[in-house]
Coordinates of N, CA and C in Angstrom, one line a residue:
M1448 N 0.8 -1.2 0.0 CA 0.0 0.0 0.0 C 0.9 1.3 0.0
K1449 N 1.9 1.2 0.8 CA 2.8 2.3 0.9 C 3.6 2.6 -0.4
S1450 N 4.0 1.5 -1.1 CA 4.7 1.6 -2.4 C 3.8 2.1 -3.5
R1451 N 2.5 1.8 -3.4 CA 1.5 2.2 -4.4 C 1.3 3.8 -4.2
F1452 N 1.3 4.2 -3.0 CA 1.1 5.7 -2.7 C 2.4 6.4 -3.2
I1453 N 3.5 5.9 -3.0 CA 4.8 6.6 -3.4 C 4.8 6.6 -4.9
A1454 N 4.4 5.5 -5.6 CA 4.4 5.4 -7.1 C 3.4 6.5 -7.6
S1455 N 2.3 6.6 -7.0 CA 1.3 7.6 -7.4 C 1.8 9.0 -7.3
L1456 N 2.4 9.2 -6.1 CA 3.0 10.5 -5.8 C 4.1 10.9 -6.9
A1457 N 4.9 9.9 -7.2 CA 6.0 10.1 -8.2 C 5.4 10.4 -9.5
A1458 N 4.3 9.7 -9.9 CA 3.7 9.9 -11.2 C 3.1 11.3 -11.3
V1459 N 2.4 11.7 -10.2 CA 1.8 13.1 -10.2 C 3.0 14.1 -10.3
G1460 N 4.0 13.9 -9.6 CA 5.2 14.8 -9.6 C 5.8 14.9 -11.0
F1461 N 5.9 13.7 -11.7 CA 6.4 13.7 -13.0 C 5.5 14.5 -14.0
V1462 N 4.2 14.3 -13.9 CA 3.3 15.0 -14.8 C 3.4 16.5 -14.5
L1463 N 3.4 16.9 -13.3 CA 3.5 18.4 -12.9 C 4.8 19.0 -13.5
V1464 N 5.9 18.3 -13.3 CA 7.2 18.8 -13.8 C 7.2 18.9 -15.4
T1465 N 6.7 17.9 -16.0 CA 6.7 17.9 -17.5 C 5.7 18.9 -18.1
A1466 N 4.6 19.1 -17.4 CA 3.6 20.0 -17.8 C 3.9 21.5 -17.5
T1467 N 4.6 21.8 -16.5 CA 4.9 23.1 -16.1 C 6.4 23.5 -16.0
G1468 N 7.2 22.6 -16.2 CA 8.7 22.8 -16.1 C 9.3 23.6 -17.2
C1469 N 8.6 23.9 -18.3 CA 9.1 24.6 -19.4 C 9.6 26.0 -19.0
N1470 N 8.9 26.6 -18.0 CA 9.3 27.9 -17.6 C 10.6 28.0 -16.9
M1471 N 11.1 26.8 -16.5 CA 12.4 26.8 -15.8 C 13.6 26.9 -16.8
V1472 N 13.4 26.4 -18.1 CA 14.4 26.4 -19.0 C 14.2 27.3 -20.2
T1473 N 13.0 27.8 -20.4 CA 12.6 28.6 -21.6 C 12.4 30.0 -21.1
T1474 N 13.1 31.0 -21.8 CA 12.9 32.4 -21.5 C 11.5 32.8 -21.9
Q1475 N 10.9 33.6 -21.1 CA 9.6 34.1 -21.4 C 9.6 35.2 -22.5
A1476 N 8.7 35.1 -23.4 CA 8.7 36.1 -24.5 C 8.4 37.5 -24.0
T1477 N 7.6 37.6 -22.9 CA 7.2 38.9 -22.4 C 8.4 39.7 -21.8
T1478 N 9.5 39.0 -21.6 CA 10.6 39.7 -21.0 C 11.5 40.5 -22.0
F1479 N 11.2 40.3 -23.3 CA 12.0 40.9 -24.4 C 11.3 42.2 -24.9
E1480 N 12.0 43.3 -25.1 CA 11.5 44.4 -25.8 C 11.5 44.2 -27.3
Y1481 N 10.4 44.5 -27.9 CA 10.4 44.3 -29.4 C 9.4 45.3 -30.0
T1482 N 9.4 45.4 -31.3 CA 8.5 46.3 -32.0 C 7.3 45.6 -32.4
A1483 N 6.2 45.9 -31.7 CA 4.9 45.2 -32.0 C 4.2 45.9 -33.1
S1484 N 4.8 46.1 -34.2 CA 4.2 46.8 -35.3 C 4.9 46.4 -36.6
D1485 N 4.5 47.0 -37.7 CA 5.2 46.6 -39.0 C 6.5 47.3 -39.2
G1486 N 6.7 48.4 -38.5 CA 7.9 49.2 -38.7 C 8.9 48.9 -37.6
V1487 N 10.0 49.7 -37.6 CA 11.1 49.6 -36.7 C 11.2 50.9 -35.8
N1488 N 11.7 50.7 -34.6 CA 11.8 51.9 -33.7 C 13.3 52.2 -33.5
L1489 N 13.5 53.5 -33.3 CA 14.9 53.9 -32.9 C 14.7 54.8 -31.7
P1490 N 15.1 54.4 -30.5 CA 14.8 55.2 -29.3 C 15.6 56.5 -29.3
A1491 N 15.0 57.5 -28.6 CA 15.6 58.8 -28.5 C 17.0 58.7 -27.9
A1492 N 17.3 57.7 -27.1 CA 18.6 57.6 -26.5 C 19.7 57.4 -27.5
E1493 N 19.3 56.8 -28.7 CA 20.3 56.5 -29.8 C 20.3 57.7 -30.7
T1494 N 19.4 58.6 -30.7 CA 19.3 59.7 -31.7 C 19.2 61.1 -31.0
D1495 N 19.9 61.3 -29.9 CA 20.0 62.6 -29.3 C 18.6 63.3 -29.1
G1496 N 17.6 62.5 -28.5 CA 16.4 63.1 -28.1 C 15.3 63.1 -29.2
L1497 N 15.6 62.5 -30.3 CA 14.6 62.4 -31.4 C 14.2 60.9 -31.6
D1498 N 13.0 60.6 -31.1 CA 12.5 59.2 -31.3 C 12.0 59.0 -32.7
V1499 N 12.4 57.9 -33.3 CA 11.8 57.5 -34.6 C 11.0 56.2 -34.3
R1500 N 9.7 56.3 -34.5 CA 8.8 55.2 -34.2 C 8.1 54.6 -35.4
N1501 N 8.0 53.3 -35.4 CA 7.2 52.6 -36.5 C 7.6 53.1 -37.9
A1502 N 8.9 53.1 -38.2 CA 9.4 53.5 -39.5 C 9.3 52.4 -40.5
F1503 N 8.7 52.7 -41.6 CA 8.7 51.7 -42.7 C 8.4 52.5 -44.0
V1504 N 8.5 51.8 -45.1 CA 8.3 52.4 -46.5 C 7.1 51.6 -47.1
V1505 N 6.2 52.3 -47.6 CA 5.1 51.7 -48.4 C 5.4 52.0 -49.9
A1506 N 5.7 51.0 -50.6 CA 6.2 51.1 -52.0 C 5.1 50.7 -53.0
D1507 N 5.2 51.2 -54.2 CA 4.4 50.8 -55.3 C 4.6 49.3 -55.5
Y1508 N 3.6 48.7 -56.2 CA 3.7 47.2 -56.4 C 5.0 46.8 -57.1
D1509 N 5.5 47.7 -58.0 CA 6.8 47.4 -58.7 C 8.0 47.9 -58.0
G1510 N 7.9 48.6 -56.9 CA 9.0 49.1 -56.2 C 9.6 50.4 -56.8
A1511 N 8.9 51.0 -57.7 CA 9.5 52.2 -58.4 C 9.6 53.4 -57.5
A1512 N 8.7 53.6 -56.6 CA 8.7 54.7 -55.7 C 8.2 54.2 -54.3
G1513 N 8.5 54.9 -53.3 CA 8.0 54.6 -52.0 C 7.8 55.8 -51.1
N1514 N 7.0 55.6 -50.1 CA 6.7 56.7 -49.1 C 7.3 56.2 -47.8
F1515 N 8.2 57.1 -47.2 CA 8.7 56.8 -45.9 C 7.7 57.3 -44.9
I1516 N 7.3 56.3 -44.0 CA 6.2 56.6 -43.0 C 6.9 56.4 -41.6
A1517 N 6.7 57.3 -40.7 CA 7.2 57.2 -39.4 C 6.5 58.2 -38.5
V1518 N 6.7 58.0 -37.2 CA 6.3 59.0 -36.2 C 7.6 59.5 -35.6
L1519 N 7.8 60.8 -35.7 CA 9.0 61.4 -35.1 C 8.7 62.2 -33.9
V1520 N 9.3 61.9 -32.8 CA 9.0 62.6 -31.5 C 10.2 63.3 -31.0
N1521 N 10.2 64.6 -31.0 CA 11.3 65.4 -30.5 C 11.1 65.6 -29.0
T1522 N 11.9 65.0 -28.2 CA 11.8 65.1 -26.7 C 12.7 66.2 -26.1
T1523 N 13.2 67.0 -27.0 CA 14.1 68.1 -26.5 C 13.4 69.4 -26.6
D1524 N 14.0 70.5 -26.0 CA 13.4 71.8 -26.1 C 13.9 72.6 -27.2
E1525 N 14.5 72.0 -28.2 CA 15.1 72.7 -29.4 C 14.6 71.9 -30.6
A1526 N 14.3 72.7 -31.7 CA 13.9 72.1 -33.0 C 15.0 71.2 -33.5
Q1527 N 14.7 70.1 -34.1 CA 15.7 69.2 -34.7 C 15.4 68.9 -36.2
T1528 N 16.4 68.6 -36.9 CA 16.2 68.1 -38.3 C 16.7 66.7 -38.4
L1529 N 15.8 65.8 -38.9 CA 16.2 64.4 -39.1 C 16.6 64.2 -40.5
T1530 N 17.8 63.7 -40.7 CA 18.3 63.4 -42.1 C 18.2 61.9 -42.3
I1531 N 17.7 61.5 -43.4 CA 17.5 60.1 -43.8 C 18.3 59.9 -45.1
D1532 N 19.2 58.9 -45.1 CA 19.9 58.6 -46.3 C 19.7 57.1 -46.7
W1533 N 19.2 56.8 -47.9 CA 18.9 55.5 -48.3 C 19.7 55.0 -49.4
G1534 N 20.9 55.5 -49.6 CA 21.8 55.1 -50.7 C 21.7 55.9 -51.9
D1535 N 20.6 55.9 -52.6 CA 20.4 56.7 -53.9 C 19.8 58.1 -53.6
G1536 N 19.6 58.4 -52.4 CA 19.0 59.7 -52.1 C 19.0 60.0 -50.6
D1537 N 18.5 61.2 -50.3 CA 18.4 61.5 -48.9 C 17.3 62.6 -48.7
A1538 N 16.9 62.8 -47.5 CA 15.8 63.7 -47.2 C 16.1 64.3 -45.8
S1539 N 15.5 65.5 -45.6 CA 15.6 66.1 -44.3 C 14.2 66.5 -43.8
I1540 N 13.9 66.2 -42.6 CA 12.6 66.5 -42.0 C 12.8 67.3 -40.8
D1541 N 12.1 68.4 -40.7 CA 12.2 69.3 -39.5 C 11.1 68.9 -38.5
V1542 N 11.6 68.8 -37.2 CA 10.7 68.4 -36.1 C 10.8 69.5 -35.1
P1543 N 9.7 70.2 -34.8 CA 9.7 71.3 -33.8 C 10.0 70.8 -32.4
A1544 N 10.5 71.7 -31.5 CA 10.8 71.3 -30.1 C 9.5 70.8 -29.5
D1545 N 9.7 69.7 -28.7 CA 8.6 69.1 -27.9 C 7.4 68.8 -28.8
E1546 N 7.6 68.4 -30.0 CA 6.5 68.1 -30.9 C 6.6 66.7 -31.5
T1547 N 5.5 66.2 -32.0 CA 5.4 64.9 -32.7 C 5.0 65.2 -34.2
V1548 N 5.8 64.6 -35.1 CA 5.4 64.7 -36.5 C 5.1 63.3 -37.0
S1549 N 3.9 63.1 -37.5 CA 3.4 61.8 -37.9 C 3.4 61.7 -39.4
L1550 N 4.5 61.3 -40.0 CA 4.6 61.2 -41.5 C 3.6 60.1 -42.0
G1551 N 2.7 60.5 -42.8 CA 1.7 59.6 -43.4 C 0.3 59.7 -42.7
A1552 N 0.3 60.4 -41.6 CA -1.0 60.7 -40.9 C -1.3 62.2 -40.9
N1553 N -0.7 62.9 -40.0 CA -0.9 64.3 -39.8 C 0.0 65.1 -40.8
A1554 N 1.1 64.5 -41.2 CA 2.1 65.2 -42.2 C 2.2 64.3 -43.4
E1555 N 2.6 64.9 -44.5 CA 2.8 64.2 -45.7 C 4.0 63.2 -45.6
P1556 N 3.9 62.0 -46.1 CA 5.0 61.1 -46.0 C 6.2 61.6 -46.9
E1557 N 7.3 61.1 -46.6 CA 8.5 61.5 -47.4 C 8.6 60.6 -48.6
L1558 N 8.4 61.2 -49.8 CA 8.5 60.5 -51.1 C 9.9 60.1 -51.5
I1559 N 10.1 58.8 -51.8 CA 11.4 58.3 -52.3 C 11.1 57.9 -53.8
E1560 N 11.6 58.8 -54.7 CA 11.5 58.5 -56.1 C 12.7 57.6 -56.5
D1561 N 12.4 56.9 -57.6 CA 13.5 55.9 -58.2 C 14.0 55.0 -57.0
F1562 N 13.0 54.4 -56.3 CA 13.3 53.6 -55.1 C 14.0 52.3 -55.5
G1563 N 13.3 51.5 -56.3 CA 13.9 50.3 -56.8 C 13.9 49.1 -55.9
I1564 N 13.1 49.1 -54.8 CA 13.1 48.0 -53.9 C 11.7 47.5 -53.8
M1565 N 11.5 46.2 -54.0 CA 10.2 45.6 -54.0 C 9.6 45.5 -52.6
P1566 N 8.3 45.6 -52.5 CA 7.6 45.3 -51.2 C 8.0 43.8 -50.7
G1567 N 8.2 43.7 -49.5 CA 8.7 42.4 -48.9 C 10.1 42.4 -48.5
A1568 N 10.9 43.4 -49.1 CA 12.3 43.4 -48.8 C 12.5 44.5 -47.6
T1569 N 13.8 44.7 -47.3 CA 14.1 45.8 -46.4 C 15.1 46.7 -47.1
V1570 N 15.1 48.0 -46.6 CA 16.1 49.0 -47.2 C 16.9 49.5 -46.1
S1571 N 18.2 49.6 -46.3 CA 19.2 50.1 -45.3 C 19.1 51.6 -45.3
M1572 N 18.8 52.2 -44.2 CA 18.7 53.6 -44.1 C 19.6 54.1 -43.0
Y1573 N 20.3 55.2 -43.3 CA 21.2 55.9 -42.3 C 20.4 57.1 -41.8
I1574 N 20.0 57.0 -40.5 CA 19.2 58.1 -39.9 C 20.1 58.9 -38.9
Q1575 N 20.0 60.2 -39.1 CA 20.9 61.1 -38.4 C 20.1 62.3 -37.9
P1576 N 20.0 62.5 -36.5 CA 19.3 63.6 -36.0 C 20.3 64.8 -35.9
G1577 N 19.9 65.9 -36.5 CA 20.7 67.2 -36.4 C 22.1 66.9 -36.8
L1578 N 23.0 67.4 -35.9 CA 24.5 67.2 -36.2 C 25.0 66.0 -35.4
G1579 N 24.1 65.2 -34.7 CA 24.5 64.1 -33.9 C 24.9 62.9 -34.7
E1580 N 25.3 61.9 -33.9 CA 25.8 60.7 -34.5 C 24.6 59.9 -35.2
G1581 N 24.8 59.4 -36.3 CA 23.7 58.7 -37.0 C 23.7 57.2 -36.7
V1582 N 22.6 56.5 -37.1 CA 22.5 55.1 -36.9 C 22.0 54.5 -38.2
E1583 N 22.5 53.3 -38.6 CA 22.0 52.6 -39.7 C 21.0 51.5 -39.3
I1584 N 19.8 51.5 -39.9 CA 18.8 50.5 -39.6 C 18.3 49.9 -40.8
E1585 N 17.7 48.7 -40.7 CA 17.0 48.1 -41.8 C 15.5 48.4 -41.7
V1586 N 15.0 49.0 -42.7 CA 13.6 49.4 -42.6 C 12.7 48.5 -43.6
P1587 N 11.6 48.0 -43.1 CA 10.8 47.1 -44.0 C 10.1 47.9 -45.1
V1588 N 10.0 47.3 -46.2 CA 9.3 47.8 -47.3 C 8.0 47.0 -47.5
L1589 N 6.8 47.7 -47.4 CA 5.5 47.1 -47.5 C 4.8 47.5 -48.7
N1590 N 3.7 46.8 -49.0 CA 2.8 47.2 -50.1 C 1.6 47.9 -49.5
N1591 N 0.6 48.3 -50.3 CA -0.6 48.9 -49.8 C -1.8 48.0 -49.7
C1592 N -1.5 46.7 -49.6 CA -2.6 45.7 -49.5 C -3.4 45.7 -48.2
L1593 N -2.7 46.1 -47.1 CA -3.4 46.2 -45.8 C -4.3 47.4 -45.9
T1594 N -5.5 47.3 -45.3 CA -6.4 48.5 -45.3 C -5.8 49.7 -44.7
E1595 N -5.0 49.5 -43.7 CA -4.4 50.7 -43.0 C -3.4 51.4 -43.9
Y1596 N -2.9 50.8 -44.9 CA -1.9 51.4 -45.8 C -2.4 51.6 -47.2
S1597 N -3.7 51.4 -47.4 CA -4.2 51.4 -48.8 C -4.0 52.7 -49.5
D1598 N -3.9 53.8 -48.8 CA -3.8 55.1 -49.4 C -2.4 55.7 -49.2
L1599 N -1.4 54.9 -48.8 CA -0.1 55.4 -48.5 C 1.0 55.2 -49.6
A1600 N 0.7 54.3 -50.6 CA 1.7 54.1 -51.7 C 1.7 55.3 -52.6
P1601 N 2.8 55.7 -53.1 CA 2.9 57.0 -53.8 C 2.1 57.1 -55.1
N1602 N 2.1 56.0 -55.9 CA 1.5 56.1 -57.2 C 0.3 55.2 -57.4
D1603 N 0.1 54.3 -56.4 CA -1.0 53.3 -56.6 C -2.2 53.6 -55.8
E1604 N -3.3 53.3 -56.4 CA -4.5 53.2 -55.6 C -4.6 51.8 -55.2
Y1605 N -5.4 51.5 -54.1 CA -5.5 50.1 -53.7 C -6.1 49.3 -54.8
D1606 N -5.5 48.2 -55.1 CA -5.9 47.3 -56.2 C -6.3 46.0 -55.6
A1607 N -7.6 45.7 -55.5 CA -8.1 44.5 -54.9 C -7.7 43.3 -55.6
E1608 N -7.5 43.3 -57.0 CA -7.1 42.2 -57.7 C -5.6 41.8 -57.4
F1609 N -4.8 42.8 -57.4 CA -3.4 42.6 -57.1 C -3.2 42.1 -55.6
C1610 N -4.0 42.6 -54.7 CA -3.9 42.2 -53.3 C -4.6 40.9 -52.9
A1611 N -5.4 40.4 -53.8 CA -6.2 39.2 -53.5 C -5.2 38.0 -53.2
P1612 N -5.5 37.2 -52.3 CA -4.6 36.0 -52.0 C -4.7 35.0 -53.2
V1613 N -3.7 34.3 -53.4 CA -3.6 33.3 -54.5 C -4.1 32.0 -53.8
L1614 N -5.3 31.5 -54.4 CA -5.9 30.3 -53.8 C -5.5 29.1 -54.5
E1615 N -5.1 29.2 -55.8 CA -4.7 28.0 -56.5 C -3.3 28.3 -57.1
V1616 N -2.5 27.2 -57.1 CA -1.1 27.3 -57.6 C -1.0 26.4 -58.8
D1617 N -0.5 27.0 -59.9 CA -0.3 26.2 -61.1 C 0.9 25.4 -61.0
T1618 N 0.8 24.1 -60.9 CA 1.9 23.2 -60.6 C 2.4 22.5 -61.9
E1619 N 1.7 22.8 -63.1 CA 2.1 22.2 -64.3 C 3.3 22.8 -65.0
H1620 N 3.7 24.0 -64.6 CA 4.8 24.7 -65.2 C 6.0 24.8 -64.3

């Protein structure tokens, strides 16, 4: 009787350890900081008081042109100019002191002509606040198929046919 009780207790202990023991060896996902959005963030600590939030490019379906979309937050008491360099071009955006500029929402997005990068890829951008040290980041390039981005591509209107999911795949070719 005593050995049956010990065996039952051992079985219960084994089930509990195998069912709940993952937390002992697996790092919890909620302990990592990450960008829970389509774009990338660059904290003000890295850019001398100018936060770059949710930065991404919405490009035409052929990648010919793109709009740089981001929220720029100036946490300083002086106006700042953000310079963006993407290889074939650059742009400067003024951000007033203690203000937020929302490119693509409250402010016009920054147009990138002759972009040449297809949606689904990333573009390497060098972001520099004022005269401070710059940072190079990989910025995602999206299309305008999501409803939220349907009016953000530079030359395209939302095209339901282009954005429709492919339900059948031709396997004969």
